[in-house]
Tab-separated table of C-alpha atoms in Angstrom:
chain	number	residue	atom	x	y	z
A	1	UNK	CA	0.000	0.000	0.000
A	2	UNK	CA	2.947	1.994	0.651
A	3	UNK	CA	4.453	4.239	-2.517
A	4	UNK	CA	7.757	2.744	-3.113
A	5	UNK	CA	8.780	6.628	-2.827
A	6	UNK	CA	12.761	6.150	-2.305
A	7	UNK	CA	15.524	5.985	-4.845
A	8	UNK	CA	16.440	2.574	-5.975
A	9	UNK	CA	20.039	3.241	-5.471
A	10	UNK	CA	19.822	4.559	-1.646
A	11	UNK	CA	20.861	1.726	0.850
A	12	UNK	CA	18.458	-0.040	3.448
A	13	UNK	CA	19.216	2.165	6.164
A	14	UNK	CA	19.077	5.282	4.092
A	15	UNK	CA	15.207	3.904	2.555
A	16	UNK	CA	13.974	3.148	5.800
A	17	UNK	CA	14.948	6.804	7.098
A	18	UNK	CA	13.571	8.465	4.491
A	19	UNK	CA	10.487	6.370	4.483
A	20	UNK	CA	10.115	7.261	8.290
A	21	UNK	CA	10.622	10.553	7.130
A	22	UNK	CA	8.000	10.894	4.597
A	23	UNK	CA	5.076	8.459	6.962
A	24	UNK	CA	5.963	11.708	8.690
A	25	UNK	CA	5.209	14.102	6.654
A	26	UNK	CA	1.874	12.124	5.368
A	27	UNK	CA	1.175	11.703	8.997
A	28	UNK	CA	0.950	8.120	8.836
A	29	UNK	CA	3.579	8.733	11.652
A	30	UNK	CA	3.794	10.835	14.532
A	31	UNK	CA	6.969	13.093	14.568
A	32	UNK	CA	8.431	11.691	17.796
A	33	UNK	CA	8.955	8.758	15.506
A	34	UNK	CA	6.640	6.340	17.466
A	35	UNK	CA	4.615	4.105	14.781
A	36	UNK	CA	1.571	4.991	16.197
A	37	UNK	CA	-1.416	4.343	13.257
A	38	UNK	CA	-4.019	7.260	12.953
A	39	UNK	CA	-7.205	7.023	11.754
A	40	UNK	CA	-8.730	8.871	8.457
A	41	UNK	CA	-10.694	11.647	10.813
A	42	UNK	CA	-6.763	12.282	12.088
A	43	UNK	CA	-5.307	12.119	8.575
A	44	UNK	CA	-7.506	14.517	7.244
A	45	UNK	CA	-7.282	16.942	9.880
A	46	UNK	CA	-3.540	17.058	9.457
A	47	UNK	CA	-3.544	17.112	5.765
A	48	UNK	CA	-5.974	20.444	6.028
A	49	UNK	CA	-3.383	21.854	8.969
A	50	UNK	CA	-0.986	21.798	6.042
A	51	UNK	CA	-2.996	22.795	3.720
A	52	UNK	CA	-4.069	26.125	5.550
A	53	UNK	CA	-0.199	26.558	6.254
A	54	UNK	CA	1.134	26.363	3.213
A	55	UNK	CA	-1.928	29.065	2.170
A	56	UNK	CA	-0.620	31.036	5.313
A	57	UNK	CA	3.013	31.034	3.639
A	58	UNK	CA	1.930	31.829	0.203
A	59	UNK	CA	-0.134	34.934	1.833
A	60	UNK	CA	2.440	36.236	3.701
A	61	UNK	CA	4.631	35.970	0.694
A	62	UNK	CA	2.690	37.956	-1.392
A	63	UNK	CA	2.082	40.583	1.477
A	64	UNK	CA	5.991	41.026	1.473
A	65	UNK	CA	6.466	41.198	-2.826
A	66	UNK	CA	3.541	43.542	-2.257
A	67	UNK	CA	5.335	46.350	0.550
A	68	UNK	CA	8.479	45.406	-1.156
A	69	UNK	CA	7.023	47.199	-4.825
A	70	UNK	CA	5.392	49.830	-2.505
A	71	UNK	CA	8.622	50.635	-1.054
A	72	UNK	CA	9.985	51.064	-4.454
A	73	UNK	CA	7.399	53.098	-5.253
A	74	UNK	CA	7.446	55.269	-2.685
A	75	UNK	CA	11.431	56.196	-3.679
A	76	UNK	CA	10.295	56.388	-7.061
A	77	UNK	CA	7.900	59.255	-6.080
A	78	UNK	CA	10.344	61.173	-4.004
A	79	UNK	CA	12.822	61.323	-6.438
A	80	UNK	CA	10.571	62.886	-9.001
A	81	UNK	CA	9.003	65.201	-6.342
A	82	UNK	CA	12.641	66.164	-5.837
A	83	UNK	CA	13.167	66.595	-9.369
A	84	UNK	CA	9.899	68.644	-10.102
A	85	UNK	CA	11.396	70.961	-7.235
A	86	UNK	CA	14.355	71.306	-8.733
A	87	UNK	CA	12.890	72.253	-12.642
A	88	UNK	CA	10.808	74.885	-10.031
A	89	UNK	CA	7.351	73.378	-10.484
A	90	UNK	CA	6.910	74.917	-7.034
A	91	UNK	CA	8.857	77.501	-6.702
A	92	UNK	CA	7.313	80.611	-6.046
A	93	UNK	CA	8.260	84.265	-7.499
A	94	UNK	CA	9.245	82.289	-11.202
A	95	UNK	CA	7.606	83.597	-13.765
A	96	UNK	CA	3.863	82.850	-14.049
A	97	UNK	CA	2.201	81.853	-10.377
A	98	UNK	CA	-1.232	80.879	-11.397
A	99	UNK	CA	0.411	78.581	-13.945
A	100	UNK	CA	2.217	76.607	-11.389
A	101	UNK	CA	-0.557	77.028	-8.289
A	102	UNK	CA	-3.839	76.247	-10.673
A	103	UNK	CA	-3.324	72.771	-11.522
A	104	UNK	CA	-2.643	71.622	-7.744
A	105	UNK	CA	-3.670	74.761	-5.591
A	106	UNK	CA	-3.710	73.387	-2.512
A	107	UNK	CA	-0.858	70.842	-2.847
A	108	UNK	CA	1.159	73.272	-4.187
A	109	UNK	CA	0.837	75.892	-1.172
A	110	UNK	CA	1.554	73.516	1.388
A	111	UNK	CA	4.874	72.348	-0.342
A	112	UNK	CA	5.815	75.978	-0.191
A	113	UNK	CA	4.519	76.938	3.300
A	114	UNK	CA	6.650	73.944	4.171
A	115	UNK	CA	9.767	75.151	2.671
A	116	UNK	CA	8.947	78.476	4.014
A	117	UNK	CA	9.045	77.209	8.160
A	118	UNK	CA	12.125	75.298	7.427
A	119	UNK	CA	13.746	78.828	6.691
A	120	UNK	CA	12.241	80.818	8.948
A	121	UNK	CA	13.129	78.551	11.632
A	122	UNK	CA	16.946	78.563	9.701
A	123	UNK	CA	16.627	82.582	10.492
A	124	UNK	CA	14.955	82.498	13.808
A	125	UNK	CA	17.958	80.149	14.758
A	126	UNK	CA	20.753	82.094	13.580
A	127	UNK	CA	18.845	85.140	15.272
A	128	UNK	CA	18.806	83.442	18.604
A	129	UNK	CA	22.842	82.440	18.310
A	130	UNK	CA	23.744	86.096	17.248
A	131	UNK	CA	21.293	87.452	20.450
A	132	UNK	CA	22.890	84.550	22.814
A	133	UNK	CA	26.401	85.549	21.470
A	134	UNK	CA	25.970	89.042	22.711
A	135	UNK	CA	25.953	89.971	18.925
A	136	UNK	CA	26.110	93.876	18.091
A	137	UNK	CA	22.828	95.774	16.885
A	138	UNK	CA	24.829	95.847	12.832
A	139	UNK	CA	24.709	92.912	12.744
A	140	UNK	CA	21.269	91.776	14.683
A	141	UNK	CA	19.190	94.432	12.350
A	142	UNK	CA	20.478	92.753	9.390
A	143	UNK	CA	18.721	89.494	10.529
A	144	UNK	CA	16.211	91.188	11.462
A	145	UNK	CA	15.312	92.517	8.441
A	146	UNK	CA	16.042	89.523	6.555
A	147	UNK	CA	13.649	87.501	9.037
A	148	UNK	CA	10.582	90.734	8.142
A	149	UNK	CA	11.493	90.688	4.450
A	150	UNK	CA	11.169	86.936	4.555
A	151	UNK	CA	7.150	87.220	6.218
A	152	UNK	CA	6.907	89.122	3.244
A	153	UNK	CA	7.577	86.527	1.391
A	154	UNK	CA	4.843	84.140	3.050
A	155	UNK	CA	2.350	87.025	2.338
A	156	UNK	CA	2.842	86.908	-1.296
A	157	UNK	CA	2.866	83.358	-1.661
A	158	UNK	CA	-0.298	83.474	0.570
A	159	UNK	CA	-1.819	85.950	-1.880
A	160	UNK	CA	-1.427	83.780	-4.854
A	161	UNK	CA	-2.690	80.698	-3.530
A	162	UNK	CA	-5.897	82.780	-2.336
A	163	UNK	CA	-6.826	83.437	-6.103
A	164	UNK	CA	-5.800	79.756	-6.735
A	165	UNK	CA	-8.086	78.189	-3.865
A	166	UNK	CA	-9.213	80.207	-1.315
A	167	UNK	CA	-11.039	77.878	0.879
A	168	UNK	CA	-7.740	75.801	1.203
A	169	UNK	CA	-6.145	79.539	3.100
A	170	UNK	CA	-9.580	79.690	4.517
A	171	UNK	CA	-9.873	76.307	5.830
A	172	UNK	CA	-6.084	76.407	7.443
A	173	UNK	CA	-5.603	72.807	6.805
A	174	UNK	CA	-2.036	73.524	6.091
A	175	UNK	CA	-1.547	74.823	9.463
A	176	UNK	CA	-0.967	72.152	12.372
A	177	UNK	CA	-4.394	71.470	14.726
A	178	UNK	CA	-3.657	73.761	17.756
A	179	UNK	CA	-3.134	76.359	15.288
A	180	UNK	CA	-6.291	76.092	13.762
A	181	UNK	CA	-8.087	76.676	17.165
A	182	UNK	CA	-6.917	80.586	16.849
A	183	UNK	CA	-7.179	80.813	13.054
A	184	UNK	CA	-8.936	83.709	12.322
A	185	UNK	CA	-9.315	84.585	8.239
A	186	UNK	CA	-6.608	82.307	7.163
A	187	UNK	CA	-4.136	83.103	9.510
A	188	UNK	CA	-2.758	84.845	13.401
A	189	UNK	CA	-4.717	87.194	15.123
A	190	UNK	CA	-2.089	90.362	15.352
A	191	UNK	CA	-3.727	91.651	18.466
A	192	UNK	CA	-3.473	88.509	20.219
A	193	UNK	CA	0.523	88.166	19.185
A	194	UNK	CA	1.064	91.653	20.494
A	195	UNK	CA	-1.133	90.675	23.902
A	196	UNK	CA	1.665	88.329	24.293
A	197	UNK	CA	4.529	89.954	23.845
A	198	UNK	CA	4.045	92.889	25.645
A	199	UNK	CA	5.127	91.024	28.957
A	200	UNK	CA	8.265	89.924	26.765
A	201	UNK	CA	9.396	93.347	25.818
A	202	UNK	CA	9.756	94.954	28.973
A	203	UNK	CA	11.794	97.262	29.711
A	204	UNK	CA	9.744	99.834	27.474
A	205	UNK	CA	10.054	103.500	27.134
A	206	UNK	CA	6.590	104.892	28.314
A	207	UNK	CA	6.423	106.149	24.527
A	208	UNK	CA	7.366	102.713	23.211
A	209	UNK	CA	4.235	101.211	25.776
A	210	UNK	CA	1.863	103.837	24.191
A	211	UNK	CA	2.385	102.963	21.042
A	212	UNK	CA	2.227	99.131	21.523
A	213	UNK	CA	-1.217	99.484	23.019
A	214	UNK	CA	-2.226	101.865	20.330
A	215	UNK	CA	-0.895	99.458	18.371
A	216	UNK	CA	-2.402	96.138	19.701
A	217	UNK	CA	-6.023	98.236	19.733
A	218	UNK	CA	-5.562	99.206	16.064
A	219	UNK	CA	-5.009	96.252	14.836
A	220	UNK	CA	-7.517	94.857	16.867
A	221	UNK	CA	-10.408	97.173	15.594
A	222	UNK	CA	-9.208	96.245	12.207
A	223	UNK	CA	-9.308	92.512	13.004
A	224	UNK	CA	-13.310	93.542	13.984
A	225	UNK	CA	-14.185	95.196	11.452
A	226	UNK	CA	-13.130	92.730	8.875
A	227	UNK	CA	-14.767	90.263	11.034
A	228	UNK	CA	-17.950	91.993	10.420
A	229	UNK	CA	-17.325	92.442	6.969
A	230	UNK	CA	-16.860	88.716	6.497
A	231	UNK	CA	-20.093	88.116	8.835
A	232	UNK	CA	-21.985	90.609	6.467
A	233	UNK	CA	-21.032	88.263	3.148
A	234	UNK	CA	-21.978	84.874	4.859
A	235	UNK	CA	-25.505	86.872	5.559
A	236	UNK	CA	-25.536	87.914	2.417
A	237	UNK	CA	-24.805	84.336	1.204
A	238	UNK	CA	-27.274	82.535	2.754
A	239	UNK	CA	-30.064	85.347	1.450
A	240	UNK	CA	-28.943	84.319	-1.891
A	241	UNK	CA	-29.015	80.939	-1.666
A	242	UNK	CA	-32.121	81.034	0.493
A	243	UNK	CA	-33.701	83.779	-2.349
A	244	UNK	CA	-33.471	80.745	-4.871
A	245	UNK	CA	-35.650	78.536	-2.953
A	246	UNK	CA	-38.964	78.614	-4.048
A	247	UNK	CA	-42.057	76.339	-5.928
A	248	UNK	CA	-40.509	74.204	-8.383
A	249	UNK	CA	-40.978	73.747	-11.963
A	250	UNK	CA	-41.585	76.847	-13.807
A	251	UNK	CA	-39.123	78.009	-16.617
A	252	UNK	CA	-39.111	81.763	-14.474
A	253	UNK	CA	-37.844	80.214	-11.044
A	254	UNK	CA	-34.928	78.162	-13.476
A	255	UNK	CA	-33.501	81.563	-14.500
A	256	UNK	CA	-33.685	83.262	-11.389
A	257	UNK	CA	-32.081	79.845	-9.604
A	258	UNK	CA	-29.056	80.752	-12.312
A	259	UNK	CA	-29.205	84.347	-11.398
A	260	UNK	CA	-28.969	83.165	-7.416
A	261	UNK	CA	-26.319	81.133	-8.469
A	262	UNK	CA	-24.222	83.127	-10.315
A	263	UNK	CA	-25.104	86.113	-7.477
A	264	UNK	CA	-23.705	84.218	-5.337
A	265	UNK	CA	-20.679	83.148	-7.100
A	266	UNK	CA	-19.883	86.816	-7.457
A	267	UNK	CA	-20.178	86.749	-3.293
A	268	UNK	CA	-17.830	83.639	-2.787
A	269	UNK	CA	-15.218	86.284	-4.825
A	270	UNK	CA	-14.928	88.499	-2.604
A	271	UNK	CA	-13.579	85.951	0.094
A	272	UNK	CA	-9.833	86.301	-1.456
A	273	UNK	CA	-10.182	90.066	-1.054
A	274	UNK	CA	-11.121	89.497	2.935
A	275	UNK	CA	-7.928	87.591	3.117
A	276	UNK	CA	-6.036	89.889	1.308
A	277	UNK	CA	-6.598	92.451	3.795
A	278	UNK	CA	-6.083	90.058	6.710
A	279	UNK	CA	-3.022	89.361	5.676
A	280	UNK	CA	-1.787	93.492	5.001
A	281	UNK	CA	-3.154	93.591	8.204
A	282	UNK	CA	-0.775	91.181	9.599
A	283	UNK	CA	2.175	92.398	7.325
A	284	UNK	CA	1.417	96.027	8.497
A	285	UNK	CA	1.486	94.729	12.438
A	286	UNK	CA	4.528	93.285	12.256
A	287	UNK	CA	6.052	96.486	10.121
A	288	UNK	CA	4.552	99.133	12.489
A	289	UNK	CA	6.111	96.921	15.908
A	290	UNK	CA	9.287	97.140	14.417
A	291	UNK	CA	9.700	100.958	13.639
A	292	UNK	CA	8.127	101.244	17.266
A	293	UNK	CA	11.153	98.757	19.027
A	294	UNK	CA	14.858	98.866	18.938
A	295	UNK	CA	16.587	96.524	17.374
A	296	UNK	CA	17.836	94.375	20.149
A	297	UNK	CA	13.892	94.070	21.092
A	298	UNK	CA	12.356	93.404	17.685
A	299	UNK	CA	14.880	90.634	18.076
A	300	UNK	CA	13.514	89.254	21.384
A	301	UNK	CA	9.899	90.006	19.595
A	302	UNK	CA	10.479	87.881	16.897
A	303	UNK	CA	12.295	84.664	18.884
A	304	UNK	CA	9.538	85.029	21.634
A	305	UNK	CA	6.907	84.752	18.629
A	306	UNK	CA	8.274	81.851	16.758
A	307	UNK	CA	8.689	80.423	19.864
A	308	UNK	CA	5.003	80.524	20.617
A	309	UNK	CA	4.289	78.989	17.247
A	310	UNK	CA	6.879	76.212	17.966
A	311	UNK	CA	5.053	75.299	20.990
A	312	UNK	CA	1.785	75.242	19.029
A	313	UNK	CA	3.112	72.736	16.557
A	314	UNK	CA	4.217	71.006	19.062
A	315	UNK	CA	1.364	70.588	21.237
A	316	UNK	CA	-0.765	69.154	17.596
A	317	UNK	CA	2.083	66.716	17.791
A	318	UNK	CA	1.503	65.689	20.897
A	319	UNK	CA	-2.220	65.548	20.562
A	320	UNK	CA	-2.282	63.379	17.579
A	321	UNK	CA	0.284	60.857	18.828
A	322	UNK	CA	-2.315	60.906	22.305
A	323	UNK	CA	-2.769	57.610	22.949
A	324	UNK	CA	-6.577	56.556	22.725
A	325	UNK	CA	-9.214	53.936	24.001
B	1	UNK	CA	-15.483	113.444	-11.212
B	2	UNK	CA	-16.698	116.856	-10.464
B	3	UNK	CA	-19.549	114.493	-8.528
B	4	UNK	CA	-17.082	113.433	-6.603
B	5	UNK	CA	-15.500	116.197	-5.401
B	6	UNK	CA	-18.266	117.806	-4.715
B	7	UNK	CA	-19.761	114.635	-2.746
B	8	UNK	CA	-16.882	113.998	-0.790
B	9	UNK	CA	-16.305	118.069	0.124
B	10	UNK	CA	-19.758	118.118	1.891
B	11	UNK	CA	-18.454	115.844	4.787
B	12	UNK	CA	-15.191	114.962	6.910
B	13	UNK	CA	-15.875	111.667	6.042
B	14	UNK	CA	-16.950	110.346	2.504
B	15	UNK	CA	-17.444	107.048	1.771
B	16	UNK	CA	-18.002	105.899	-1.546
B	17	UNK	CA	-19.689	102.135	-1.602
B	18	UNK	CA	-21.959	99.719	-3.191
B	19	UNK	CA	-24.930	98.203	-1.219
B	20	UNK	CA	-23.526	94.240	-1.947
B	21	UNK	CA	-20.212	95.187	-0.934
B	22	UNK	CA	-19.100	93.632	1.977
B	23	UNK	CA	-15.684	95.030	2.057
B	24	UNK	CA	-17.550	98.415	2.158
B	25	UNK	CA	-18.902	97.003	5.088
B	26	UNK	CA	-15.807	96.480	7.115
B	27	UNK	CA	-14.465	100.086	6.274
B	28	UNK	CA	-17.835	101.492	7.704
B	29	UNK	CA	-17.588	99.696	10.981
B	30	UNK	CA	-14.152	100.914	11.247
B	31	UNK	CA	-15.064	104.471	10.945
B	32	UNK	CA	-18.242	104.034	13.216
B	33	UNK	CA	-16.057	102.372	15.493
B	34	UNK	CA	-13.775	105.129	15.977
B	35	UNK	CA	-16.178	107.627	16.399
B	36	UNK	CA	-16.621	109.186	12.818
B	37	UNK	CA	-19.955	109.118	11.901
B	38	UNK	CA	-18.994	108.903	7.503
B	39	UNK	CA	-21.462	110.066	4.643
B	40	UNK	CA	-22.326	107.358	2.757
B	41	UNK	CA	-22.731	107.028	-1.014
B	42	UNK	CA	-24.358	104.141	-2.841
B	43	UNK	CA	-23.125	104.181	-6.238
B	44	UNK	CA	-25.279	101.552	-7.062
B	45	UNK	CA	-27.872	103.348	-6.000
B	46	UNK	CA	-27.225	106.688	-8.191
B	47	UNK	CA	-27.879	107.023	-10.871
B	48	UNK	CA	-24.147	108.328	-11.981
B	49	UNK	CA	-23.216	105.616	-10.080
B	50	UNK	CA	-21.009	103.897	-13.335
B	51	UNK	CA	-19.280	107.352	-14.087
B	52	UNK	CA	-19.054	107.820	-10.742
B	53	UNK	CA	-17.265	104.224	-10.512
B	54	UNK	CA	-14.713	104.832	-13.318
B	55	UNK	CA	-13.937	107.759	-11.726
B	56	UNK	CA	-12.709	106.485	-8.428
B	57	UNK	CA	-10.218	104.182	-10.346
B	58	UNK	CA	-8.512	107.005	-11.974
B	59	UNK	CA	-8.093	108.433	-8.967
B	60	UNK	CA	-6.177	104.933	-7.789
B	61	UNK	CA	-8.860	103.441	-5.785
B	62	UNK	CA	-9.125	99.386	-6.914
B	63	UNK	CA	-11.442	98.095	-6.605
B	64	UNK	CA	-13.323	101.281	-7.193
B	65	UNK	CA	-15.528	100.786	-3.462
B	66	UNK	CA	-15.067	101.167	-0.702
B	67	UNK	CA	-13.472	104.589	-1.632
B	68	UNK	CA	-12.757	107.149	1.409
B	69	UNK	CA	-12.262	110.663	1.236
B	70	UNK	CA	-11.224	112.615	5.099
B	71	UNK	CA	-11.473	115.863	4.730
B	72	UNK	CA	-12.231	116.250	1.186
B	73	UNK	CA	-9.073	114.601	-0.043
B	74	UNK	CA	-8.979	111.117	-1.414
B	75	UNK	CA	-7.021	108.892	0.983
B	76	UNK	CA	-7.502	105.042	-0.627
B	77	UNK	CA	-9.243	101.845	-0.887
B	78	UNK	CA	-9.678	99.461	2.083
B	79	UNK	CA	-6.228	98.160	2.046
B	80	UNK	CA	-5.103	102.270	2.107
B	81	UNK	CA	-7.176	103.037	5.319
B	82	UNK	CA	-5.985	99.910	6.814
B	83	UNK	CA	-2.479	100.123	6.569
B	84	UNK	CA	-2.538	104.132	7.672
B	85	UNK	CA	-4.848	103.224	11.019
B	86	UNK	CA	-2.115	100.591	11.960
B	87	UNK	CA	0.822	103.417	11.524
B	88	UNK	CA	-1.259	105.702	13.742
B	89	UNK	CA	-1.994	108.055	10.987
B	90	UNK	CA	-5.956	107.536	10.469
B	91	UNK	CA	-6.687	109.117	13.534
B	92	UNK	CA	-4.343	111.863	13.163
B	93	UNK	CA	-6.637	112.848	9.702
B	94	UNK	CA	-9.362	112.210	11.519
B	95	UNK	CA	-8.657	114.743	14.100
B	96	UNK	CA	-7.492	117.373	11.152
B	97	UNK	CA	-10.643	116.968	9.800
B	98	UNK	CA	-12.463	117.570	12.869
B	99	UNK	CA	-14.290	114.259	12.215
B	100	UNK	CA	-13.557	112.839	15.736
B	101	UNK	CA	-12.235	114.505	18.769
B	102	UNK	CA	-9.608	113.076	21.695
């Protein structure tokens, strides 16, 4: 009954081992090399353990090829991301913007904003070495400057992704989670960075005080009245949409639903225009605290406001590596 | 233009808006905010109101509303009155013009 499964040229022992060996395997054998007979029910039960093994293997086989090709992928896709970076698919202030924002809007923004922390916080850093190295105020304005001229630069870029996609600036999503909580029209609150660095600043000439508070109260009525202004268009929004509601079915209501509409499309373009004075507003802030501070204290202003962002982005870390139930 | 002029001469404060302009809104609550109490012009609601429009841009205002004149002279668009309340200078004008008081 038994498969003469060896190689006629093996000798006895040799046969009878790998016999043994292969009763094993078919079971007919337990592994502990006792001769012990099993039944079918036993025999088939084995025959599906190795059956759902060998399955197990072949799964986790593919699995592997599978992150293996991923992994590849992945490099794949960095390198060209690298290599569209390079031929300045991103880069801002190159020719044409809404070329290179339109097709990815969003995408493209955060790539920039990106590149943008990495050298403010390049700045910010040297700024803090010269301050910590007793550095004179020649050379401390310089980076000064360079650090203002370089918000600048984030207001531009934030400009020209506004026309591209406003709702992306709006929304905030490429800002970290804490920082959302005090996003107010696409970005900071100036009044509230000023709040916080008047305890940093001291000491002030009583002029220099004045003028901070009339500062931090300027900007803030600005921040208000925009803030009504932007209150005033969602009214006016929902009228509009609201306007187009009405029976159904005649030809008249179908034109003035496209009227509504396109009303209200006019509305939703005046959004970019809110943020584009947010963000002067912001710009003009951080302008109007220099000329009011020396140099040495715009420099403590600016570390003790990056800073307060750092610890922002770092608290959204924390909170979404929180462990949960 | 002579419009205009003569418009924003009557007040300290002229503003020059459109009734669906919220940006117009914002400057308004500014100005009420700090005490001015501005004249207000619809230009959608004049019948000029286009002329009146093309005007403001040669002047520099864009967009043409909201438009602000202190003290009969043409000062700028939103982003103008802004950026000169920040550096302190709004209320200066304003007190020029005898539009608010300290």
């Amino acid at each position: 009954m038994m498969a003469d499964i060896s190689p006629s040229t093996s000798t006895d022992a040799d046969t009878e081992d790998k016999n043994r060996y292969q009763l094993q395997q078919l079971g007919a054998v337990a592994s502990d090399g006792s001769d012990r007979p099993k039944d079918q029910k036993t025999l088939r039960r084995l025959a599906q353990n190795r059956e759902a093994a060998r399955k197990s293997r072949l799964r986790k086989k593919a699995y592997v090829q599978q992150l293996e090709s991923s992994r590849m992928k992945l490099t794949q896709l960095e390198q060209e991301l690298q290599r569209a970076r390079q031929q300045g698919i991103f880069i801002s202030g190159s020719g044409d913007q809404s070329q290179s924002m339109s097709g990815n809007g969003a995408l493209a923004f955060d790539v920039e904003y990106a590149r943008w922390l990495e050298e403010q916080n390049r700045r910010v850093n040297e700024l803090r070495g010269a301050v910590n190295s007793h550095a004179g105020d020649a050379e401390l304005r310089i980076i000064v400057d360079g650090i203002l001229a370089h918000y600048d630069d984030i207001f531009r870029i934030k400009g020209d992704a506004a026309k591209a996609d406003v709702f992306h600036i709006l929304s905030g999503m490429w800002k970290t989670p804490a920082e959302r909580c005090f996003l107010w029209l696409g970005g900071f609150r100036s009044s509230e960075l000023l709040k916080l660095l008047i305890n940093q600043l001291e000491p002030l000439t009583e002029q220099q005080l004045l003028a901070i508070n009339n500062l931090q109260q300027s900007s803030q009525q600005a921040e208000d009245a925009l803030s009504q202004g932007m209150e005033a268009l969602q009214q006016s929004l929902a009228e509009t949409l609201a306007g187009s509601l009405g029976p159904s079915g005649s030809s008249g209501n179908v034109a003035n639903y496209m009227g509504q509409m396109a009303m209200a499309m006019g509305k939703l373009g005046t959004l970019e225009g809110f943020i584009r004075q947010a963000d002067n507003l912001r710009q003009q802030t951080l302008q109007q605290m220099h000329r009011i501070l020396t140099t040495r204290q715009s420099a403590r202003a600016l570390l003790a406001i990056t800073d307060y962002f750092s610890r922002l982005r770092a608290l959204s870390s924390l909170w979404l590596a929180r462990p949960r139930e | 233009m002579d419009k205009i002029r003569e418009l924003a001469s009557k007040s300290a404060v002229v503003i020059f808006t459109k009734s669906s302009c919220c940006m117009c809104h914002s400057i308004k609550a500014l100005f009420y905010e700090l005490g001015a109490s501005p004249s207000i012009h619809e230009l959608d609601q004049d019948s000029r109101g286009n002329e009146m429009a093309v005007a403001l841009r040669i002047l520099g205002c864009n967009p043409c509303v909201p438009a602000i004149f202190i003290g009969g002279q043409f000062v700028g668009s939103a982003k103008d009155v802004i950026s000169l309340h920040v550096d302190g200078s709004l209320k200066e004008m304003l007190i020029n013009a005898k539009a608010i008081w300290l």
